[in-house]
CSV table of C-alpha atoms in Angstrom, one decimal:
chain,number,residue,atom,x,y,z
A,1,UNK,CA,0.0,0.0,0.0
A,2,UNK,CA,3.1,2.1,0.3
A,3,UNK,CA,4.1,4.6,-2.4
A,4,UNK,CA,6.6,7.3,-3.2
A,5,UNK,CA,5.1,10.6,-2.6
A,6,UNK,CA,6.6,14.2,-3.5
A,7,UNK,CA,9.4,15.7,-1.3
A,8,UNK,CA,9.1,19.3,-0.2
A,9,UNK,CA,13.3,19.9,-0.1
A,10,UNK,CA,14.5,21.3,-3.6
A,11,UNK,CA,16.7,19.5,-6.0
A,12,UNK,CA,19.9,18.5,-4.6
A,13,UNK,CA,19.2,20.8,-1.3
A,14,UNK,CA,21.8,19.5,1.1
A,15,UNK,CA,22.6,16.8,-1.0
A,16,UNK,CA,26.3,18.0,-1.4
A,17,UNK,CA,27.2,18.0,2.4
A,18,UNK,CA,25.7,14.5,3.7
A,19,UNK,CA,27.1,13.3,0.8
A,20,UNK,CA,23.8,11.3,0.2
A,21,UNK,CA,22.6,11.3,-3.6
A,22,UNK,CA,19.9,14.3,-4.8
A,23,UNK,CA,16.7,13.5,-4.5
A,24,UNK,CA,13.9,14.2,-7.1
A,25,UNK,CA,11.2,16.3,-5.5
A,26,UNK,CA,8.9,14.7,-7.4
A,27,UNK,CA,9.9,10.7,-7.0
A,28,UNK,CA,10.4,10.5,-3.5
A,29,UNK,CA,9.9,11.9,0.1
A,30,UNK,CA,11.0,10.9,3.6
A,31,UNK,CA,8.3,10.7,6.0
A,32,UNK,CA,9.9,9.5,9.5
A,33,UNK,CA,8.4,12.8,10.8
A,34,UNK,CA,5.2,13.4,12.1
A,35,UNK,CA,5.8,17.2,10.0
A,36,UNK,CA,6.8,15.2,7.3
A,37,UNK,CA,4.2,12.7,7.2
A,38,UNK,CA,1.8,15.9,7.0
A,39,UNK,CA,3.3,17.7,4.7
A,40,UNK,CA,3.5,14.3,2.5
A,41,UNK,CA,-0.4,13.8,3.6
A,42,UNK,CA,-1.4,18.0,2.2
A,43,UNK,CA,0.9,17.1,-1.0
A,44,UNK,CA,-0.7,14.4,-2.1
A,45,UNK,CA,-4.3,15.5,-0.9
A,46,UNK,CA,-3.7,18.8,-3.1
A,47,UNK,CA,-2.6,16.5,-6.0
A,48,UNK,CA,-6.3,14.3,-5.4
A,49,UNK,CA,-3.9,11.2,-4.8
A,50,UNK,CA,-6.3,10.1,-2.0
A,51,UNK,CA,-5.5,6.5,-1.6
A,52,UNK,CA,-6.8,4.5,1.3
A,53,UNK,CA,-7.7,7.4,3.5
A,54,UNK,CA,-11.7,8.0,2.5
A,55,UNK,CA,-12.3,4.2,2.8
A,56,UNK,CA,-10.3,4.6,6.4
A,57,UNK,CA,-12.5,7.6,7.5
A,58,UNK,CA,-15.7,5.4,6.2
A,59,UNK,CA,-14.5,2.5,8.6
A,60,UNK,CA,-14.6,4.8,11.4
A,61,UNK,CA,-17.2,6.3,10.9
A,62,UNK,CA,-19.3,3.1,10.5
A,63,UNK,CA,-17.4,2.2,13.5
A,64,UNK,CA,-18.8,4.5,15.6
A,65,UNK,CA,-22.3,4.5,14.1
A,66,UNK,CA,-23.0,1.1,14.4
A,67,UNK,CA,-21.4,0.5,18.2
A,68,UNK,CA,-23.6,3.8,19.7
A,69,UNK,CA,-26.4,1.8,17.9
A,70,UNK,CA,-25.5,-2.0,19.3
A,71,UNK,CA,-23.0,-2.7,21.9
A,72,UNK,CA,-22.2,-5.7,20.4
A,73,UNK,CA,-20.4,-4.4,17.0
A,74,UNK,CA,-17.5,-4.1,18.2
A,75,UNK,CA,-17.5,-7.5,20.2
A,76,UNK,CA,-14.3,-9.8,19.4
A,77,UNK,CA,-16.9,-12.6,18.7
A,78,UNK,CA,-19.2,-10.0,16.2
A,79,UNK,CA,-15.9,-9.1,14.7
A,80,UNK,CA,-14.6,-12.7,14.2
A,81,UNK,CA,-17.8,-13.2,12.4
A,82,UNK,CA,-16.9,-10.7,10.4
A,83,UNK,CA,-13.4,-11.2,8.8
A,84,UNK,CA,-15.3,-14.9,7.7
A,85,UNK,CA,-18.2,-13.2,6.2
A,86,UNK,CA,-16.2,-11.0,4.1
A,87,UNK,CA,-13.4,-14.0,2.9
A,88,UNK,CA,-15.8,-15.6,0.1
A,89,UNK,CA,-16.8,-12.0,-1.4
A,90,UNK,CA,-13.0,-10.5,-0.7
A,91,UNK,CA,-11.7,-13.5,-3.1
A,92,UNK,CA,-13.8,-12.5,-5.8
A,93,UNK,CA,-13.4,-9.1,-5.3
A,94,UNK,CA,-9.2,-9.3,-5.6
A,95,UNK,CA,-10.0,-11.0,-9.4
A,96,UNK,CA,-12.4,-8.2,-10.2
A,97,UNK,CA,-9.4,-5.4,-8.8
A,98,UNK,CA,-7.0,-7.3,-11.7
A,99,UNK,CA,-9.9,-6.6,-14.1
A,100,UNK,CA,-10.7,-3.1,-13.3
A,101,UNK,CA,-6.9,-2.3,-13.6
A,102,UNK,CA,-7.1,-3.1,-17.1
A,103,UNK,CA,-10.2,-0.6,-17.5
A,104,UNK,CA,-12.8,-3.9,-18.3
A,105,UNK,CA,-15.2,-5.3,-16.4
A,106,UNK,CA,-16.6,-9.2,-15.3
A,107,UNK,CA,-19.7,-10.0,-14.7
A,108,UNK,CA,-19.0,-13.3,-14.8
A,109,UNK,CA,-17.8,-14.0,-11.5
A,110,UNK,CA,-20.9,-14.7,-9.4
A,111,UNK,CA,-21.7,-17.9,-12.3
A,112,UNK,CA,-17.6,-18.8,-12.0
A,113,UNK,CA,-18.4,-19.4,-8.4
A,114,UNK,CA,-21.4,-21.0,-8.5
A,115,UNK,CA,-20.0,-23.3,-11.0
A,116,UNK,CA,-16.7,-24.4,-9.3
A,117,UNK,CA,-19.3,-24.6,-6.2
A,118,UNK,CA,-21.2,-26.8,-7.7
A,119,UNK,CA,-18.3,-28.9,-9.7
A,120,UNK,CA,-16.7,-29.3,-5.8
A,121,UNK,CA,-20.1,-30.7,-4.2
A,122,UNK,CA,-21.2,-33.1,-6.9
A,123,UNK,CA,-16.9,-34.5,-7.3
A,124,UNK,CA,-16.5,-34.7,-3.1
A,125,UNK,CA,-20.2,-36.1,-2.5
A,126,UNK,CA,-21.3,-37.8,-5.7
A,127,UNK,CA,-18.6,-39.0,-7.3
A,128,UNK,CA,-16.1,-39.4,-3.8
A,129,UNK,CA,-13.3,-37.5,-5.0
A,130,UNK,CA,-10.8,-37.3,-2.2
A,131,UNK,CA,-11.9,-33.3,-0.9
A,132,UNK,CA,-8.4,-32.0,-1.7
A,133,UNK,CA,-8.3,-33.5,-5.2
A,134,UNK,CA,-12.2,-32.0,-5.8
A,135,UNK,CA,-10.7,-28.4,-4.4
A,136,UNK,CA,-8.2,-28.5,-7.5
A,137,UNK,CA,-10.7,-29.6,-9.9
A,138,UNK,CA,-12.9,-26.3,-9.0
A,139,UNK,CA,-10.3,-24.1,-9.0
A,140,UNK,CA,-8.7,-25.6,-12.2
A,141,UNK,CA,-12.4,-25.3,-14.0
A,142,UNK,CA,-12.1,-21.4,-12.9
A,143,UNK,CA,-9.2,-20.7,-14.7
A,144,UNK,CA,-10.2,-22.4,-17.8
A,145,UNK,CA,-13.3,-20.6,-17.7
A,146,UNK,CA,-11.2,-17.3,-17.9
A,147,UNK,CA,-8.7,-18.1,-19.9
A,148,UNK,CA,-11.5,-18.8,-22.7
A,149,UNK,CA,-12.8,-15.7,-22.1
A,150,UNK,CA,-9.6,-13.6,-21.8
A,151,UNK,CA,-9.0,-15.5,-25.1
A,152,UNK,CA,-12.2,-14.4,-27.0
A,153,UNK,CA,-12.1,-10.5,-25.9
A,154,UNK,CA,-8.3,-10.1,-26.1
A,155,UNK,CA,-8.1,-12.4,-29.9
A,156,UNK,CA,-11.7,-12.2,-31.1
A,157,UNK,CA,-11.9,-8.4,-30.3
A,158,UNK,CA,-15.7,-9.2,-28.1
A,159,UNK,CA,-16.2,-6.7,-25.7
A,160,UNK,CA,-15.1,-8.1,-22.2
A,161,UNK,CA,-18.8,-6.6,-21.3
A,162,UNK,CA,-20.9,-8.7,-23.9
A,163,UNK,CA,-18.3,-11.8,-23.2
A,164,UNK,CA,-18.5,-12.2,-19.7
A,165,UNK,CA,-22.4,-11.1,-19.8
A,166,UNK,CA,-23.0,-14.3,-22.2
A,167,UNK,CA,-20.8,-16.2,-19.6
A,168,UNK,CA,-23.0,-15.2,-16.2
A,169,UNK,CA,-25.6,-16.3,-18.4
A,170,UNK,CA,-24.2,-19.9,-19.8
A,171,UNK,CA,-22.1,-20.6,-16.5
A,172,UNK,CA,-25.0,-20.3,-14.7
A,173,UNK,CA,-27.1,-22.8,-16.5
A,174,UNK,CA,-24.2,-25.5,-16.7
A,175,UNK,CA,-24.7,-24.6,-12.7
A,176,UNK,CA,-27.8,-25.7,-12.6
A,177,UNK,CA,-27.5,-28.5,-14.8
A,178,UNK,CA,-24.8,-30.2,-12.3
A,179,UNK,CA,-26.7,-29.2,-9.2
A,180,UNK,CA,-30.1,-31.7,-11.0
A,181,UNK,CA,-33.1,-32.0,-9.1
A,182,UNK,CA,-31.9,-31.3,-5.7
A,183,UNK,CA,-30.7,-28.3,-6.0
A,184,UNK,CA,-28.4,-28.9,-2.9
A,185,UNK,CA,-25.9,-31.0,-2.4
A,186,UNK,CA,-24.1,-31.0,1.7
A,187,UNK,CA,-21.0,-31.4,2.4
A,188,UNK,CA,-19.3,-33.2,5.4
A,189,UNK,CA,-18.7,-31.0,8.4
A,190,UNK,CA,-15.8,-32.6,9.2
A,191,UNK,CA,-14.0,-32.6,6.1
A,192,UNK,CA,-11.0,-30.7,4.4
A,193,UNK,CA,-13.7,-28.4,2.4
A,194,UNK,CA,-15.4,-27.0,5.9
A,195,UNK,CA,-12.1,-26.9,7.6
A,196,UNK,CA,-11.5,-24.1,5.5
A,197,UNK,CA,-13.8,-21.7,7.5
A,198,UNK,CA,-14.1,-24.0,10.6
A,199,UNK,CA,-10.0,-23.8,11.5
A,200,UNK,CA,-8.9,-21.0,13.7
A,201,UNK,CA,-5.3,-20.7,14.9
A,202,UNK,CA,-4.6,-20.8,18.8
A,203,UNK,CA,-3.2,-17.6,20.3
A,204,UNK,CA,0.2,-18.0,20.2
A,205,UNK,CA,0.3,-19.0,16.2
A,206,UNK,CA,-1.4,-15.6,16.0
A,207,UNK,CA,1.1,-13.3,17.5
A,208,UNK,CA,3.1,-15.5,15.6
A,209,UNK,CA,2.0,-14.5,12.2
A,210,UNK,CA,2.1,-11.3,12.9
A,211,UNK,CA,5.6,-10.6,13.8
A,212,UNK,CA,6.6,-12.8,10.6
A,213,UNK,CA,4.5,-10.6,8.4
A,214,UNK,CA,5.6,-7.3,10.3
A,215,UNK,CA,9.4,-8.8,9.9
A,216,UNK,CA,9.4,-9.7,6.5
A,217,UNK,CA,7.9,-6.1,5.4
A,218,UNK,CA,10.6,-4.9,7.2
A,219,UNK,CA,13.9,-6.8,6.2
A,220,UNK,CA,12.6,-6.6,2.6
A,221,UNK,CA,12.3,-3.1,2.7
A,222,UNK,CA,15.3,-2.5,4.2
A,223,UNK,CA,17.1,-4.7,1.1
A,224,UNK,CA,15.5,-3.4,-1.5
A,225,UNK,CA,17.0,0.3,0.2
A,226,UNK,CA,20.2,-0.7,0.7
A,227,UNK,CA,20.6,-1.5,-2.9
A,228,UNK,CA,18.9,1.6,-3.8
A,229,UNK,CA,21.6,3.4,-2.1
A,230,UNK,CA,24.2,0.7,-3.6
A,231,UNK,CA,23.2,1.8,-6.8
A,232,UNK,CA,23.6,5.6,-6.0
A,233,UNK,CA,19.9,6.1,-6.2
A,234,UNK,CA,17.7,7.9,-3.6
A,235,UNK,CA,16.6,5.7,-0.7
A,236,UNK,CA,14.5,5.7,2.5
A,237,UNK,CA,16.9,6.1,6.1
A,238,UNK,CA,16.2,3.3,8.4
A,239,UNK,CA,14.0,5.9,10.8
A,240,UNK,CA,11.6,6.2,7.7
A,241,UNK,CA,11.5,2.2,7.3
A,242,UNK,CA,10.9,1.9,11.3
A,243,UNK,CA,7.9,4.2,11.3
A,244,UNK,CA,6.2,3.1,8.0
A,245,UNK,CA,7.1,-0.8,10.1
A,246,UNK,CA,4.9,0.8,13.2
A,247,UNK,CA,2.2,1.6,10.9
A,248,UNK,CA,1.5,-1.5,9.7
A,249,UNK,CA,2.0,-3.2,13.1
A,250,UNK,CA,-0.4,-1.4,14.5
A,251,UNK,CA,-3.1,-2.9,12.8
A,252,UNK,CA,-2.2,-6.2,12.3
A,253,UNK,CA,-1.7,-6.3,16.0
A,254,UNK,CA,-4.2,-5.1,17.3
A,255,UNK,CA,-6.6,-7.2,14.7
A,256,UNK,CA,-4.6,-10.5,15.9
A,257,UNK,CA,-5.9,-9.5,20.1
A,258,UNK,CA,-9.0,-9.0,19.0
A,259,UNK,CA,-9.4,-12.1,17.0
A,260,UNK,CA,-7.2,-14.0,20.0
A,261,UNK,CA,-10.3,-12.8,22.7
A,262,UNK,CA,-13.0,-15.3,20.4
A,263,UNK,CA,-11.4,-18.2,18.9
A,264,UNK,CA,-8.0,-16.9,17.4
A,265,UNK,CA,-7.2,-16.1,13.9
A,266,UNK,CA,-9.5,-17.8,11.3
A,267,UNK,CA,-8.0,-19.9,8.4
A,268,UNK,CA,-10.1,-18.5,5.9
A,269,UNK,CA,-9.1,-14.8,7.0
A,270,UNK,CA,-5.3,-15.7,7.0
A,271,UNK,CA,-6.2,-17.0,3.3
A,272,UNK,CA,-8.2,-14.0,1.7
A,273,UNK,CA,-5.1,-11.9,2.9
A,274,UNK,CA,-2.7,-14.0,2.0
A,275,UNK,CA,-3.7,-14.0,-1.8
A,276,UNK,CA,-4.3,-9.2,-1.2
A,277,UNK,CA,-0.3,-9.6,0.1
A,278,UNK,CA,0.8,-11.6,-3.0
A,279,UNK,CA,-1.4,-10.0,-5.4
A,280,UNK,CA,-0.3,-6.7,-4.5
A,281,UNK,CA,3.4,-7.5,-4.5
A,282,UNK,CA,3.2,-9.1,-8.0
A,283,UNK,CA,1.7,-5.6,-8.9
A,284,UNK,CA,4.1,-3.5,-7.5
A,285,UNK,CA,7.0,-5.3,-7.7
A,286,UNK,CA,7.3,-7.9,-10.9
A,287,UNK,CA,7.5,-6.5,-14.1
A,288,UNK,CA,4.2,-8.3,-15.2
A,289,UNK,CA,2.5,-6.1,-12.8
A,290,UNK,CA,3.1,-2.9,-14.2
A,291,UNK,CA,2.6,-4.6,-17.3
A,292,UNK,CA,-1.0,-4.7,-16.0
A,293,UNK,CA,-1.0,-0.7,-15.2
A,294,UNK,CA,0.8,0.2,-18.1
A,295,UNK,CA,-2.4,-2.1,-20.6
A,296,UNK,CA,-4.9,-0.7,-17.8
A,297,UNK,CA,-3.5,3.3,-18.5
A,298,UNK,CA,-3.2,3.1,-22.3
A,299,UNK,CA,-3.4,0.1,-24.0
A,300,UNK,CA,-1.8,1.2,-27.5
A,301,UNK,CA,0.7,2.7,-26.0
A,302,UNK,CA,1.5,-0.3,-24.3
A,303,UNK,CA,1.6,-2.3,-27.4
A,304,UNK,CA,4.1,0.2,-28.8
A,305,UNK,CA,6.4,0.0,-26.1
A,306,UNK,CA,5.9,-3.8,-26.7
A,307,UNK,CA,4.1,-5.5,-24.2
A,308,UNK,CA,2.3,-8.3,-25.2
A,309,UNK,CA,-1.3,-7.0,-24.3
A,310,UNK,CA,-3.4,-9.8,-25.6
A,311,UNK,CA,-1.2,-11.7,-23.4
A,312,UNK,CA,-1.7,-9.8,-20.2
A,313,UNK,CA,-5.5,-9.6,-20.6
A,314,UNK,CA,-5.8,-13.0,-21.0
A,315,UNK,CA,-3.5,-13.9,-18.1
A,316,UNK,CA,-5.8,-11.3,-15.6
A,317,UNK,CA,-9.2,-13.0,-16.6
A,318,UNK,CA,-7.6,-16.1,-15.8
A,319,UNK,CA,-6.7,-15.2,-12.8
A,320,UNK,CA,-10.0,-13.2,-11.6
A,321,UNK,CA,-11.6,-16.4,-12.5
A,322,UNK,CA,-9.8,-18.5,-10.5
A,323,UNK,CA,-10.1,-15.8,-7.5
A,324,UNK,CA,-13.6,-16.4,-8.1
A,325,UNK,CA,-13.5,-20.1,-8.0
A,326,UNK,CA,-12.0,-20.3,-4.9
A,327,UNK,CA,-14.9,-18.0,-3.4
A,328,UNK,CA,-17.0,-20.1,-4.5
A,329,UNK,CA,-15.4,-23.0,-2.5
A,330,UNK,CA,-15.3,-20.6,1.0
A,331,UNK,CA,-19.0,-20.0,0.0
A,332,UNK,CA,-19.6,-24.0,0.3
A,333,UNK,CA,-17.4,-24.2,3.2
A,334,UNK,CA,-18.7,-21.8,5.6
A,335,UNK,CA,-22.8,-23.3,4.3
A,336,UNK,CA,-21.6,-26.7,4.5
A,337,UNK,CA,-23.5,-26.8,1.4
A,338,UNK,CA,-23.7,-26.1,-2.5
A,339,UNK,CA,-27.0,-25.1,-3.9
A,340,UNK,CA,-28.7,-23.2,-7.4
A,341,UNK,CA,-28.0,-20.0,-5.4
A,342,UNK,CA,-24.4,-20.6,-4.1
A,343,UNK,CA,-23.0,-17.3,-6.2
A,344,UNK,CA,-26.1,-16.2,-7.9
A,345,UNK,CA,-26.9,-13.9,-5.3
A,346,UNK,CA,-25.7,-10.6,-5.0
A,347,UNK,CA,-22.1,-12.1,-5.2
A,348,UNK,CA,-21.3,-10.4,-7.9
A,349,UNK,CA,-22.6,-6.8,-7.2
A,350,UNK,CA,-20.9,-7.0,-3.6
A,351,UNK,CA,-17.5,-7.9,-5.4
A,352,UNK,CA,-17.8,-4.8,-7.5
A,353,UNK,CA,-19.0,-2.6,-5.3
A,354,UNK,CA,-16.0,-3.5,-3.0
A,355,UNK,CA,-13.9,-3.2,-5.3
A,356,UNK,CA,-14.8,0.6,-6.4
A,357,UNK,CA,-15.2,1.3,-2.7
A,358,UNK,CA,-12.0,-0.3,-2.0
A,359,UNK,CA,-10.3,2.8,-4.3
A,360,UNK,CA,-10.2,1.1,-7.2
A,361,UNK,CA,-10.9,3.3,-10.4
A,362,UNK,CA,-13.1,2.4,-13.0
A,363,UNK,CA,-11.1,3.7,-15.3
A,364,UNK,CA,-8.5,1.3,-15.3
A,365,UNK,CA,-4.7,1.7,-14.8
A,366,UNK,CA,-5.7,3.1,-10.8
A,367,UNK,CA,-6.0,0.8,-7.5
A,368,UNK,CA,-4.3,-1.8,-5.5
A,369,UNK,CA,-5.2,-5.4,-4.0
A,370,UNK,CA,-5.5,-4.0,-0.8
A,371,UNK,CA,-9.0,-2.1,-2.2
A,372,UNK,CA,-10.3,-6.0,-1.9
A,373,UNK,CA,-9.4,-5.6,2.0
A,374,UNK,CA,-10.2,-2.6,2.9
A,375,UNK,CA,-13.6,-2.3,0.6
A,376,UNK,CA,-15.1,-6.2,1.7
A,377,UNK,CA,-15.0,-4.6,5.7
A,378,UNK,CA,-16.3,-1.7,4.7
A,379,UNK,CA,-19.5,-3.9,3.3
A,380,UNK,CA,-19.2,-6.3,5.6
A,381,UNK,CA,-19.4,-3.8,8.7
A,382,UNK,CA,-22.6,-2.2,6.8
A,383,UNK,CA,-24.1,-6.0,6.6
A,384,UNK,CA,-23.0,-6.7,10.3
A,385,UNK,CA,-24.5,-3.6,11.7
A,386,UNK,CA,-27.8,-3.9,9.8
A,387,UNK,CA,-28.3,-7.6,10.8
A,388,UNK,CA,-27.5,-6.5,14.6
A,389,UNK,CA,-30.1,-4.1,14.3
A,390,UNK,CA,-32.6,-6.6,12.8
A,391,UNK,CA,-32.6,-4.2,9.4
A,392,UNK,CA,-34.0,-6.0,6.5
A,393,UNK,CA,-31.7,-6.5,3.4
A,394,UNK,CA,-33.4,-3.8,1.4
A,395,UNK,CA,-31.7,-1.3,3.7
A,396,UNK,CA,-28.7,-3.0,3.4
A,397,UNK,CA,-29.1,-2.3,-0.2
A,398,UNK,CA,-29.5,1.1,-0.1
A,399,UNK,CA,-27.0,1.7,2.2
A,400,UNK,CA,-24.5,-0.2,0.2
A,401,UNK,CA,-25.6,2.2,-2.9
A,402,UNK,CA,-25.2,5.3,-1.6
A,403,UNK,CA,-21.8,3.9,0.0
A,404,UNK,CA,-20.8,3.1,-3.9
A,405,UNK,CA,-22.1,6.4,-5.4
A,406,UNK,CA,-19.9,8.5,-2.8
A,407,UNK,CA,-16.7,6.2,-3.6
A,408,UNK,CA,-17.2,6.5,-7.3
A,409,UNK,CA,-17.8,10.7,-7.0
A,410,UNK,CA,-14.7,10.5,-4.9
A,411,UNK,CA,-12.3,9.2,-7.7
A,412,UNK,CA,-13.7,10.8,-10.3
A,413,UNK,CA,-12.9,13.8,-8.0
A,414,UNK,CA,-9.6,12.9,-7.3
A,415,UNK,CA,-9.5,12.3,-11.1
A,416,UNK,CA,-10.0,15.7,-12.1
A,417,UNK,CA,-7.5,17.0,-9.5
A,418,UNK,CA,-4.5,15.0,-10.6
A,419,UNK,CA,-5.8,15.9,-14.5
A,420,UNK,CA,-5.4,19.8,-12.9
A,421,UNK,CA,-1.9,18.9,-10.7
A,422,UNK,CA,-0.6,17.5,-13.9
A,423,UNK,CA,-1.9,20.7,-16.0
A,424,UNK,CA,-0.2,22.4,-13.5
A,425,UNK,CA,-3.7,23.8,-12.0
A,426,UNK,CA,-4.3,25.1,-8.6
């Protein structure tokens, strides 16, 4: 979630007598001081680079809403609840992030998952496939299901609109097809698939995982500096790398004592942000990730600085449709069942809607994998606060709405004020 931001010292300015290399006011900043993390904070708010800080201020907001309202919001046990309910949705809505990037859309996803739900329950149950072995299968029909139709928008030339509209449609009925008569087939409690949203980790494993994830940001920021400065280019000083470390420790923390005062940290938790954390490192850091902004922010020019952008396209609805899949199999999990309406619902609108909320542009070419995160709790605390307060779904729904409309206004806001920073505007 990090990024460079501007720095307020001019060219070169002081560069000459700590020896250290000039820094481009424009490429990077130092922020290890509370001034500095301000003035960073009024740059980039001037420039409409906004980043996670609306969705942040929505969070709190519903925070303190919703726990004046009920008690009980802010529970461990109410919030445990809560990181499970948003795992299924948060999976699908990482593959939609990769498709928005590109400036397309899927509306496929809710049929991918009900599909791969259904191709799960009938190979574990009917046809006693060992659980693990029916898992793959789902997850491997997912990403044939995208490749095909990264294959007929990138090569055919199909709109990704009209392609993934006749796939919701066609997925769907294959869905019912394989779900027969019953229309729902359970699954064994006590299996591999329901261990997936039944597992929670013991304290200790907890505080575990959280140092190892606070340590690894840390020792692989702190290499990829130190060859920065190696190389003679700017870098961050270790004070800077220790107080962006505190940041994210805070958080993760303090999520892992809550979740440790219910049951401990849940599996399928640990697994939706597992997949944000990878996802968003392959898009910062790996060259096939900014091949993704790069086809996302212009795709001709793209091609004629000769990236392979019917290859990239393909690749990312491969993926989203595999992301989907495997929200389809938390979806069984945590119902202990697949039915005609596993991922029919309002799957698909939820994944979207997180998505855009999250603070990732419909434009293409804007967002991270961390929208997935931050936009599934901001739904999910809507959904949790509405069912505490017995609220029936069509408020949910309108709430959820005007949530959406205010996060698309805000980046096409912050759009206009980078397209004025870049003009050199006001």
């Amino acid at each position: 979630m990090t990024q460079q931001t501007p720095v307020s010292k001019a060219p070169g300015e002081g560069a000459a007598a700590s020896g250290e290399p000039a820094r481009d006011p424009r490429l990077l900043t130092t922020v290890a001081s509370p001034k500095g993390w301000l003035q960073a904070l009024r740059r980039n708010l001037r420039s409409g680079e906004l980043g996670p800080i609306p969705v942040i201020v929505g969070l709190l907001l519903i925070a303190v809403v919703f726990q004046s309202m009920n008690d009980r919001f802010l529970s461990p046990q109410n919030l445990s609840n809560l990181t499970l309910q948003i795992a299924a949705i948060g999976l699908m809505t990482t593959g939609v992030i990769m498709v928005l990037l590109l400036g397309e859309i899927d509306l496929s996803i809710g049929s991918v998952a009900g599909l791969s739900a259904a191709v799960l329950a009938v190979l574990a149950v009917k046809q006693g496939v060992p659980e693990w072995g029916a898992i793959a299968a789902a997850v491997g029909v997912g990403l044939v299901i995208g490749l095909v139709h990264g294959t007929v928008f990138a090569k055919v030339g199909v709109p990704a609109f009209v392609v993934t509209l006749a796939g919701l449609l066609g997925w769907q009925g294959v869905h019912l097809y394989l779900m027969g008569a019953d229309g729902t087939i359970n699954i064994s409690p006590n299996g591999a698939i329901a261990m997936l949203t039944q597992t929670y980790f013991v304290p200790f494993v907890g505080w575990a995982i959280a140092a190892i994830a606070v340590g690894l940001y840390v020792v692989s920021v702190a290499v990829v500096e130190r060859r920065r400065r190696q190389a003679g280019l700017p870098y961050k000083p270790m004070s800077e790398i220790a107080f962006r470390a505190a940041l994210l420790a805070l958080p993760i923390l303090g999520g892992v004592w809550v979740l440790n005062q219910y049951k401990g940290v849940p599996l399928a938790f640990l697994i939706f942000v597992g997949f944000v954390v990878v996802l968003d490192l392959v898009l910062r850091k790996t060259r096939y990730g900014r091949m993704v902004y790069a086809v996302g922010g212009n795709a001709e020019a793209a091609r004629r600085a000769g990236i392979n952008v019917d290859l990239i396209r393909i690749s990312v609805f491969g993926i989203a449709s595999t992301l989907a899949a495997l929200g389809g199999i938390m979806l069984v999990s945590r119902n202990f069942a697949a039915s005609v309406s596993t991922g029919s619902g309002a799957e698909l609108m939820m994944a979207i809607a997180a998505a855009v909320i999250g603070g990732t542009s419909l434009f293409g070419g804007r967002g991270n994998a961390y929208s997935a995160l931050l936009g599934g709790l901001v739904l999910g605390a809507i959904t949790s606060g509405l069912l505490l307060l017995q609220m029936d779904t069509s408020v949910r729904f309108m709430i959820t709405a005007a949530v959406l409309l205010i996060a698309v206004i805000i980046d096409a806001v912050s759009r206009n004020g980078r397209k004025t920073n870049a003009r050199g505007g006001a």
